[in-house]
Short mmCIF file of C-alpha atoms in Angstrom, two decimals:
data_model
loop_
_atom_site.label_atom_id
_atom_site.label_comp_id
_atom_site.label_asym_id
_atom_site.label_seq_id
_atom_site.Cartn_x
_atom_site.Cartn_y
_atom_site.Cartn_z
CA MET A 15 -27.76 -25.87 10.00
CA LYS A 16 -27.50 -22.31 11.35
CA THR A 17 -27.85 -19.50 8.80
CA ILE A 18 -25.85 -16.28 9.17
CA LYS A 19 -27.21 -13.43 7.10
CA ILE A 20 -25.05 -10.97 5.20
CA GLY A 21 -25.75 -7.47 3.92
CA ILE A 22 -23.53 -6.12 1.15
CA LEU A 23 -23.10 -2.38 0.58
CA GLY A 24 -21.66 -1.75 -2.88
CA LEU A 25 -22.02 -4.07 -5.85
CA GLY A 26 -19.02 -2.96 -7.86
CA THR A 27 -16.14 -5.19 -8.87
CA VAL A 28 -15.36 -6.55 -5.40
CA GLY A 29 -18.97 -6.67 -4.24
CA THR A 30 -19.93 -8.69 -7.30
CA GLY A 31 -16.98 -11.00 -6.65
CA VAL A 32 -18.07 -11.57 -3.05
CA ALA A 33 -21.63 -12.39 -4.11
CA ARG A 34 -20.38 -14.79 -6.77
CA MET A 35 -18.07 -16.57 -4.32
CA LEU A 36 -20.82 -16.94 -1.74
CA GLU A 37 -23.05 -18.47 -4.43
CA LYS A 38 -20.49 -20.68 -6.17
CA GLU A 39 -18.72 -21.94 -3.04
CA LYS A 40 -21.82 -22.19 -0.84
CA ASP A 41 -21.41 -25.89 -0.06
CA LEU A 42 -17.64 -25.62 0.45
CA ILE A 43 -18.01 -22.69 2.84
CA SER A 44 -20.80 -24.33 4.85
CA SER A 45 -18.71 -27.53 5.11
CA ARG A 46 -15.85 -25.56 6.63
CA LEU A 47 -17.98 -23.20 8.70
CA GLY A 48 -20.73 -25.46 9.98
CA ALA A 49 -23.28 -22.84 8.99
CA GLU A 50 -24.63 -21.21 5.87
CA LEU A 51 -23.81 -17.65 4.78
CA GLU A 52 -26.82 -16.13 3.11
CA ILE A 53 -26.99 -12.78 1.32
CA ALA A 54 -30.08 -11.15 2.79
CA GLY A 55 -29.68 -7.73 1.19
CA ILE A 56 -27.54 -5.78 -1.27
CA ALA A 57 -27.44 -2.00 -1.65
CA ASP A 58 -26.04 -0.23 -4.70
CA LEU A 59 -26.96 2.86 -6.69
CA ASP A 60 -27.17 0.69 -9.82
CA ILE A 61 -29.44 -2.29 -9.27
CA GLU A 62 -30.61 -2.51 -12.88
CA THR A 63 -27.41 -3.90 -14.42
CA ASP A 64 -27.42 -7.69 -14.69
CA ARG A 65 -24.30 -8.97 -12.96
CA GLY A 66 -25.17 -12.62 -13.43
CA LEU A 67 -26.13 -13.17 -9.79
CA ALA A 68 -28.94 -15.38 -8.54
CA ILE A 69 -30.25 -12.71 -6.19
CA SER A 70 -33.99 -12.06 -6.02
CA ARG A 71 -35.10 -8.50 -6.81
CA ASP A 72 -36.62 -8.02 -3.38
CA ARG A 73 -33.13 -8.26 -1.85
CA LEU A 74 -31.73 -5.42 -4.00
CA THR A 75 -32.08 -1.79 -2.98
CA THR A 76 -30.53 1.61 -3.55
CA ASP A 77 -30.92 2.42 0.16
CA ALA A 78 -27.84 1.32 2.11
CA PHE A 79 -29.39 2.25 5.45
CA SER A 80 -32.30 -0.13 4.87
CA VAL A 81 -29.80 -3.00 4.63
CA ILE A 82 -27.98 -1.86 7.76
CA ASP A 83 -31.25 -1.48 9.67
CA ASN A 84 -32.55 -4.93 8.68
CA PRO A 85 -32.82 -6.79 12.01
CA ASP A 86 -32.22 -10.16 10.35
CA ILE A 87 -28.76 -9.23 9.04
CA ASP A 88 -25.79 -10.22 11.22
CA ILE A 89 -22.80 -8.91 9.24
CA ILE A 90 -22.46 -5.84 7.01
CA VAL A 91 -19.92 -5.94 4.16
CA GLU A 92 -18.90 -2.36 3.35
CA LEU A 93 -17.54 -2.14 -0.21
CA ILE A 94 -18.67 1.39 -1.09
CA GLY A 95 -15.22 2.94 -0.90
CA GLY A 96 -14.35 6.53 -0.08
CA GLU A 97 -14.53 8.16 3.32
CA THR A 98 -17.74 10.16 3.59
CA PHE A 99 -20.83 8.03 2.99
CA ALA A 100 -18.91 4.86 3.81
CA LYS A 101 -18.09 6.34 7.23
CA GLU A 102 -21.78 7.12 7.82
CA CYS A 103 -22.67 3.54 6.96
CA PHE A 104 -19.88 2.20 9.18
CA GLU A 105 -21.02 4.25 12.18
CA ARG A 106 -24.67 3.31 11.66
CA ALA A 107 -23.78 -0.37 11.46
CA ILE A 108 -21.82 -0.09 14.71
CA ALA A 109 -24.73 1.66 16.40
CA LYS A 110 -27.02 -1.16 15.27
CA GLY A 111 -24.62 -3.76 16.70
CA LYS A 112 -23.76 -5.20 13.31
CA HIS A 113 -20.38 -6.81 12.73
CA ILE A 114 -18.49 -5.31 9.79
CA VAL A 115 -16.20 -6.53 7.02
CA THR A 116 -14.58 -3.90 4.82
CA ALA A 117 -12.00 -3.52 2.06
CA ASN A 118 -11.85 0.25 2.55
CA LYS A 119 -8.21 1.11 3.28
CA ALA A 120 -8.77 4.88 2.98
CA LEU A 121 -11.49 4.78 5.62
CA ILE A 122 -9.45 2.61 8.01
CA ALA A 123 -6.27 4.64 7.51
CA SER A 124 -8.01 7.99 8.02
CA HIS A 125 -10.67 7.17 10.63
CA GLY A 126 -9.79 3.73 11.97
CA ASN A 127 -8.76 4.87 15.45
CA ALA A 128 -12.15 6.46 16.14
CA LEU A 129 -14.17 3.75 14.38
CA PHE A 130 -12.45 0.95 16.29
CA SER A 131 -13.10 2.77 19.56
CA GLN A 132 -16.80 3.03 18.71
CA ALA A 133 -16.89 -0.63 17.65
CA ALA A 134 -15.31 -1.72 20.93
CA GLU A 135 -17.90 0.21 22.93
CA ASN A 136 -20.65 -1.62 21.06
CA GLY A 137 -19.04 -5.06 21.15
CA VAL A 138 -18.77 -5.20 17.35
CA ASP A 139 -16.22 -7.19 15.36
CA VAL A 140 -14.51 -5.36 12.48
CA ALA A 141 -12.43 -7.26 9.90
CA PHE A 142 -10.45 -5.62 7.09
CA GLU A 143 -8.11 -8.19 5.52
CA ALA A 144 -9.04 -7.04 2.00
CA SER A 145 -7.92 -3.47 2.73
CA VAL A 146 -4.24 -4.33 2.24
CA ALA A 147 -2.60 -6.39 -0.53
CA GLY A 148 -5.64 -8.16 -1.96
CA CYS A 149 -5.62 -11.89 -1.30
CA ILE A 150 -2.33 -11.86 0.67
CA PRO A 151 -3.24 -12.69 4.31
CA ILE A 152 -0.95 -10.03 5.75
CA ILE A 153 -3.38 -8.73 8.38
CA LYS A 154 -4.09 -12.23 9.67
CA THR A 155 -0.34 -12.81 9.68
CA MET A 156 0.26 -9.68 11.75
CA ARG A 157 -2.59 -10.30 14.20
CA GLU A 158 -2.15 -14.05 14.68
CA THR A 159 0.92 -15.68 13.13
CA LEU A 160 3.35 -13.11 14.54
CA ALA A 161 1.66 -12.74 17.93
CA GLY A 162 4.88 -13.80 19.72
CA ASN A 163 7.24 -11.77 17.56
CA THR A 164 8.65 -8.30 17.89
CA VAL A 165 8.46 -6.90 14.37
CA HIS A 166 11.74 -5.25 13.41
CA SER A 167 10.77 -4.10 9.92
CA LEU A 168 8.31 -4.46 7.11
CA ALA A 169 8.37 -3.52 3.45
CA GLY A 170 5.96 -4.05 0.63
CA ILE A 171 4.96 -3.59 -2.98
CA LEU A 172 1.37 -2.66 -2.19
CA ASN A 173 0.02 -1.02 -5.33
CA GLY A 174 -0.58 -3.08 -8.46
CA THR A 175 -0.97 -0.05 -10.72
CA CYS A 176 2.48 1.32 -9.90
CA ASN A 177 4.11 -2.08 -10.10
CA TYR A 178 2.48 -2.73 -13.48
CA ILE A 179 3.71 0.61 -14.85
CA LEU A 180 7.26 0.18 -13.57
CA THR A 181 7.36 -3.37 -14.95
CA LYS A 182 6.28 -2.14 -18.40
CA ILE A 183 8.90 0.61 -18.42
CA THR A 184 11.64 -1.73 -17.17
CA ASN A 185 10.95 -4.75 -19.39
CA GLU A 186 9.67 -3.08 -22.54
CA GLY A 187 10.95 0.49 -22.47
CA THR A 188 7.36 1.76 -22.51
CA ARG A 189 6.76 5.47 -21.91
CA PHE A 190 5.12 6.26 -18.55
CA GLU A 191 1.97 7.66 -20.18
CA ASP A 192 1.59 4.59 -22.41
CA ALA A 193 2.16 2.18 -19.52
CA LEU A 194 -0.50 4.01 -17.49
CA ALA A 195 -2.95 3.85 -20.39
CA GLN A 196 -2.33 0.10 -20.71
CA ALA A 197 -2.91 -0.32 -16.97
CA GLN A 198 -6.24 1.50 -17.31
CA GLU A 199 -7.24 -0.62 -20.32
CA SER A 200 -6.39 -3.79 -18.38
CA GLY A 201 -8.41 -2.70 -15.35
CA PHE A 202 -5.37 -2.24 -13.09
CA ALA A 203 -5.75 1.56 -12.87
CA GLU A 204 -8.66 3.90 -12.22
CA ALA A 205 -9.78 6.56 -14.68
CA ASP A 206 -8.23 9.03 -12.22
CA PRO A 207 -5.04 7.25 -11.13
CA THR A 208 -3.77 10.00 -8.82
CA LEU A 209 -4.13 8.05 -5.56
CA ASP A 210 -2.15 5.18 -7.05
CA ILE A 211 0.68 6.84 -8.98
CA GLU A 212 1.28 9.56 -6.38
CA GLY A 213 1.72 6.92 -3.65
CA TYR A 214 -1.27 7.77 -1.45
CA ASP A 215 -2.97 4.39 -1.85
CA THR A 216 0.24 2.73 -0.70
CA ALA A 217 0.49 5.13 2.24
CA HIS A 218 -3.00 4.15 3.41
CA LYS A 219 -1.93 0.53 3.50
CA LEU A 220 1.37 1.28 5.24
CA ALA A 221 -0.46 3.23 7.95
CA ILE A 222 -2.56 0.15 8.69
CA LEU A 223 0.40 -2.27 8.62
CA ASN A 224 2.54 -0.08 10.88
CA SER A 225 -0.22 -0.03 13.49
CA LEU A 226 -0.56 -3.82 13.38
CA ALA A 227 3.20 -4.38 13.44
CA TYR A 228 4.26 -1.92 16.12
CA GLY A 229 1.19 -1.48 18.33
CA MET A 230 0.88 2.21 17.54
CA GLU A 231 -2.20 4.20 16.66
CA ILE A 232 -2.86 4.53 12.94
CA ASN A 233 -0.87 7.57 11.84
CA LEU A 234 -1.37 8.45 8.19
CA ASP A 235 -0.50 12.13 8.28
CA ASP A 236 3.18 11.69 9.22
CA ILE A 237 4.03 9.13 6.53
CA TYR A 238 6.42 10.44 3.87
CA VAL A 239 4.84 9.90 0.45
CA GLU A 240 6.41 10.13 -3.00
CA GLY A 241 4.92 8.57 -6.12
CA ILE A 242 6.39 7.24 -9.35
CA THR A 243 5.60 10.10 -11.74
CA ARG A 244 9.18 11.39 -11.74
CA VAL A 245 10.83 8.02 -12.39
CA THR A 246 12.16 8.05 -15.97
CA LEU A 247 13.24 5.34 -18.38
CA GLU A 248 16.73 6.81 -18.10
CA ASP A 249 16.76 6.27 -14.32
CA ILE A 250 15.54 2.70 -14.77
CA GLN A 251 18.30 2.03 -17.32
CA PHE A 252 20.97 3.48 -15.03
CA ALA A 253 19.62 1.38 -12.15
CA ASP A 254 19.96 -1.70 -14.35
CA GLU A 255 23.60 -0.86 -15.12
CA PHE A 256 24.33 -0.61 -11.39
CA GLY A 257 22.58 -3.92 -10.69
CA TYR A 258 19.27 -2.61 -9.35
CA ARG A 259 15.55 -2.55 -10.09
CA ILE A 260 13.23 0.33 -9.15
CA LYS A 261 10.03 -0.45 -7.23
CA LEU A 262 7.55 1.67 -5.29
CA LEU A 263 8.06 0.40 -1.74
CA ALA A 264 6.24 1.01 1.51
CA ILE A 265 8.81 0.83 4.30
CA GLY A 266 8.19 0.70 8.05
CA LYS A 267 10.99 -0.10 10.49
CA ARG A 268 12.18 0.57 14.01
CA THR A 269 14.94 3.17 14.23
CA ASN A 270 16.20 4.74 17.48
CA GLY A 271 12.96 4.36 19.39
CA ALA A 272 10.77 5.62 16.53
CA ILE A 273 9.23 4.12 13.41
CA GLU A 274 10.32 4.96 9.90
CA ALA A 275 7.25 5.23 7.69
CA ARG A 276 7.89 6.11 4.06
CA VAL A 277 6.57 5.41 0.59
CA HIS A 278 8.78 6.19 -2.38
CA PRO A 279 10.48 4.72 -5.47
CA THR A 280 13.32 2.54 -4.24
CA MET A 281 16.33 0.94 -5.91
CA ILE A 282 16.79 -2.65 -4.78
CA PRO A 283 19.39 -5.25 -5.89
CA LYS A 284 18.33 -7.53 -8.73
CA ASP A 285 18.77 -10.59 -6.51
CA ASN A 286 16.31 -9.21 -3.93
CA LEU A 287 12.97 -11.04 -3.98
CA PHE A 288 11.09 -7.79 -4.54
CA ALA A 289 12.96 -7.29 -7.82
CA SER A 290 11.18 -10.27 -9.37
CA VAL A 291 7.66 -9.18 -8.31
CA ASN A 292 6.19 -7.85 -11.54
CA HIS A 293 3.01 -6.57 -13.15
CA ALA A 294 0.03 -6.15 -10.77
CA VAL A 295 1.35 -8.58 -8.15
CA ASN A 296 1.87 -7.42 -4.55
CA ALA A 297 4.40 -8.64 -2.00
CA VAL A 298 5.16 -8.00 1.67
CA ASN A 299 8.28 -8.81 3.67
CA VAL A 300 8.08 -8.84 7.47
CA CYS A 301 11.07 -9.41 9.73
CA GLY A 302 10.10 -10.86 13.12
CA SER A 303 12.28 -11.51 16.14
CA ALA A 304 11.62 -15.27 16.00
CA THR A 305 10.71 -15.83 12.35
CA GLY A 306 13.33 -13.71 10.65
CA ASP A 307 12.21 -12.62 7.19
CA MET A 308 8.80 -13.76 5.92
CA PHE A 309 7.96 -13.02 2.29
CA LEU A 310 4.32 -13.14 1.17
CA VAL A 311 3.33 -12.66 -2.46
CA GLY A 312 0.04 -12.77 -4.38
CA GLN A 313 -2.52 -10.88 -6.41
CA GLY A 314 -2.93 -7.45 -4.85
CA ALA A 315 -6.20 -6.50 -6.51
CA GLY A 316 -8.94 -7.76 -8.79
CA MET A 317 -12.45 -9.08 -8.33
CA LEU A 318 -11.85 -12.58 -6.99
CA PRO A 319 -8.53 -12.16 -5.15
CA THR A 320 -9.97 -9.29 -3.11
CA ALA A 321 -13.31 -11.07 -2.72
CA SER A 322 -11.42 -14.06 -1.34
CA ALA A 323 -10.06 -11.90 1.48
CA VAL A 324 -13.54 -10.53 2.20
CA VAL A 325 -15.05 -14.03 2.38
CA SER A 326 -12.22 -15.10 4.68
CA ASP A 327 -13.21 -12.30 7.07
CA LEU A 328 -16.87 -13.27 6.80
CA VAL A 329 -16.03 -16.83 7.81
CA ASP A 330 -13.91 -15.60 10.76
CA ILE A 331 -16.73 -13.44 12.13
CA ALA A 332 -19.31 -16.16 11.47
CA ARG A 333 -17.23 -18.58 13.54
CA ASN A 334 -17.22 -16.04 16.37
CA LEU A 335 -21.01 -15.78 16.14
CA ILE A 336 -21.43 -19.57 16.18
CA SER A 337 -19.20 -20.01 19.22
CA GLY A 338 -20.39 -16.87 21.02
CA THR A 339 -16.88 -15.43 21.23
CA GLY A 340 -17.11 -11.95 19.77
CA ARG A 341 -14.09 -9.67 19.71
CA ARG A 342 -11.73 -12.63 20.03
CA LEU A 343 -8.90 -10.56 18.50
CA PRO A 344 -8.04 -6.90 19.04
CA TYR A 345 -8.68 -4.91 15.88
CA LEU A 346 -5.09 -3.71 15.51
CA ALA A 347 -3.33 -6.75 17.04
CA PHE A 348 -2.79 -4.96 20.40
CA TYR A 349 -5.42 -4.15 23.00
CA SER A 350 -6.13 -0.42 23.16
CA ASP A 351 -4.76 -0.02 26.70
CA ARG A 352 -1.49 -1.68 25.68
CA MET A 353 -0.74 0.35 22.56
CA ASN A 354 2.76 1.78 22.28
CA ASP A 355 3.42 5.51 22.38
CA LEU A 356 5.58 5.47 19.26
CA SER A 357 6.11 8.35 16.88
CA ILE A 358 7.10 8.37 13.23
CA LEU A 359 10.71 9.38 12.60
CA PRO A 360 10.87 12.67 10.68
CA MET A 361 11.98 12.04 7.11
CA ASP A 362 14.88 14.47 7.57
CA GLU A 363 16.39 12.04 10.09
CA VAL A 364 16.13 8.93 7.90
CA THR A 365 19.44 7.54 6.67
CA CYS A 366 20.02 5.46 3.56
CA ARG A 367 22.04 5.34 0.36
CA TYR A 368 21.06 7.45 -2.63
CA TYR A 369 21.07 7.44 -6.40
CA VAL A 370 21.38 10.96 -7.78
CA ARG A 371 21.28 12.04 -11.43
CA PHE A 372 22.26 15.55 -12.50
CA MET A 373 22.17 17.15 -15.91
CA ALA A 374 25.56 18.82 -15.87
CA LEU A 375 27.48 20.90 -18.39
CA ASP A 376 30.04 18.82 -20.28
CA LYS A 377 33.17 20.66 -19.16
CA PRO A 378 36.19 20.10 -16.89
CA GLY A 379 35.85 20.61 -13.14
CA VAL A 380 32.17 19.77 -12.88
CA LEU A 381 32.66 16.56 -10.89
CA SER A 382 35.03 18.18 -8.43
CA ARG A 383 32.59 21.04 -7.71
CA ILE A 384 29.71 18.63 -7.10
CA SER A 385 31.75 16.23 -4.98
CA GLY A 386 33.08 19.18 -2.99
CA ILE A 387 29.59 20.25 -1.98
CA LEU A 388 28.61 16.69 -1.12
CA GLY A 389 31.72 16.47 1.06
CA GLU A 390 30.68 19.58 2.94
CA TYR A 391 27.59 17.68 4.07
CA ASN A 392 29.53 14.49 4.92
CA ILE A 393 28.18 12.64 1.91
CA SER A 394 30.66 10.29 0.30
CA ILE A 395 30.41 8.95 -3.25
CA ARG A 396 30.62 5.21 -3.90
CA SER A 397 30.15 5.17 -7.68
CA VAL A 398 30.08 7.71 -10.52
CA HIS A 399 28.85 7.26 -14.07
CA GLN A 400 28.98 9.94 -16.76
CA ARG A 401 27.80 9.40 -20.30
CA GLU A 402 29.58 11.10 -23.12
CA GLY A 403 27.63 13.82 -24.85
CA SER A 404 27.35 14.49 -28.55
CA LYS A 405 28.54 17.65 -30.24
CA ASP A 406 25.02 19.05 -30.11
CA GLU A 407 24.54 18.48 -26.38
CA ASN A 408 25.43 21.14 -23.82
CA SER A 409 24.72 18.91 -20.84
CA VAL A 410 25.11 15.22 -20.04
CA PRO A 411 23.70 12.97 -17.31
CA LEU A 412 26.04 12.57 -14.34
CA VAL A 413 24.98 9.75 -12.00
CA MET A 414 26.26 9.10 -8.49
CA LEU A 415 25.59 6.45 -5.86
CA THR A 416 26.32 7.61 -2.32
CA SER A 417 27.22 5.90 0.92
CA VAL A 418 24.69 6.00 3.77
CA SER A 419 23.72 9.60 4.41
CA ARG A 420 21.10 11.57 6.25
CA GLU A 421 18.08 12.77 4.25
CA LYS A 422 18.36 16.33 5.53
CA ASP A 423 22.01 16.54 4.51
CA MET A 424 21.26 15.14 1.06
CA ARG A 425 18.43 17.60 0.49
CA GLN A 426 20.57 20.58 1.52
CA ALA A 427 23.46 19.42 -0.65
CA LEU A 428 21.18 19.01 -3.67
CA ALA A 429 19.79 22.51 -3.19
CA ASP A 430 23.32 23.94 -3.22
CA ILE A 431 24.34 21.87 -6.26
CA GLU A 432 21.20 22.75 -8.23
CA ALA A 433 22.03 26.43 -7.70
CA LEU A 434 25.34 26.04 -9.58
CA ASP A 435 25.57 27.44 -13.11
CA ILE A 436 26.91 24.08 -14.31
CA ILE A 437 23.65 22.23 -13.43
CA GLN A 438 20.51 22.32 -15.52
CA GLY A 439 17.14 21.62 -13.90
CA LYS A 440 16.34 19.53 -10.85
CA ALA A 441 18.35 16.48 -9.83
CA ALA A 442 16.68 13.06 -9.82
CA LEU A 443 16.88 11.40 -6.40
CA ILE A 444 16.03 7.76 -5.65
CA ARG A 445 16.71 6.04 -2.35
CA ILE A 446 18.54 2.69 -2.24
CA GLU A 447 17.63 -0.20 0.08
CA GLU A 448 19.86 -3.25 0.13
#
């Protein structure tokens, strides 16, 4: 039986999971593949820690380039993370003619266009299923299952940390800081959670999905990004009263010849499937011209779920090697000379409904002054909720749900309203998707 040799760069959580799967499921994989996948080399800065792997010491090294340069290795698995050294390794592997599997969404989102061009010139396969939504086969779905569909829209819960935090606040009334600490203790959040809670991790994944869905170059810089740090328990409770849940959504959809690309907290109806996706689970909804809505849900992170996606890519590339059919699929679902010249719609031009919460003085005439300014910008109010204040309170929360309005108009109206002497502090703004 043919043996295909693998080199793994990075033996952290996912790298260890990949090595364990290749060991534990060796017979199963070879039965399905018709060949054996053998780990011929592993590079990591820490090769002293015992990870419970049956790997001989002579196959462990701290030198990633020595693994890449090994002439016996067919496929490099890049699990280093980050953009600097990982990019060097990626480019060296391409130059050596090695096929590559990666889970590095930041690298693909930031440098994918150039890296894929280099890979094509060298006849190298690149697979990156594990870069988006863990074990959910969304990239395979985009590249293969939906090959005959025009994608109208996509949306996703793509960050387990944020979903875990919002679930804790919603279901248990947990403070944001406590929910984040629990996520870190459970291994769902990094020691520095900025990329997650500020929405950037989700934006990386949306940039990749938009390219696959719409045949456009990866465009990370123009995606609107807003994290969950300003979502309060009070907003979540108001959302509940109006029949909504709040989730951090990645949204990409066709609008007037452009693509909306935005990441932000979103109010969705309780009967929407996304509303029931809790804790660290991810979900993606894709609307195709023939399929209609497809909803995929599964573990979005973790050692074995992510390793499962990596092994799936390894098997795909190994099958190409066995049959001599490299580059069977275009990296981003469309061949480079057939990519669409699509731009991302400026956020100012996006239209949707809004939830707005003001802290307003508890006195007559406040509502009419606020509604008057909204009317000046053609923003109509669908619902209003005002809680009664106590004797000791000078201001009370005033909550409004609007009809569909333009983002630019809403922003300008809020600036005018926040300048009024009857308003204290900044308004809370959350977009609504039905």
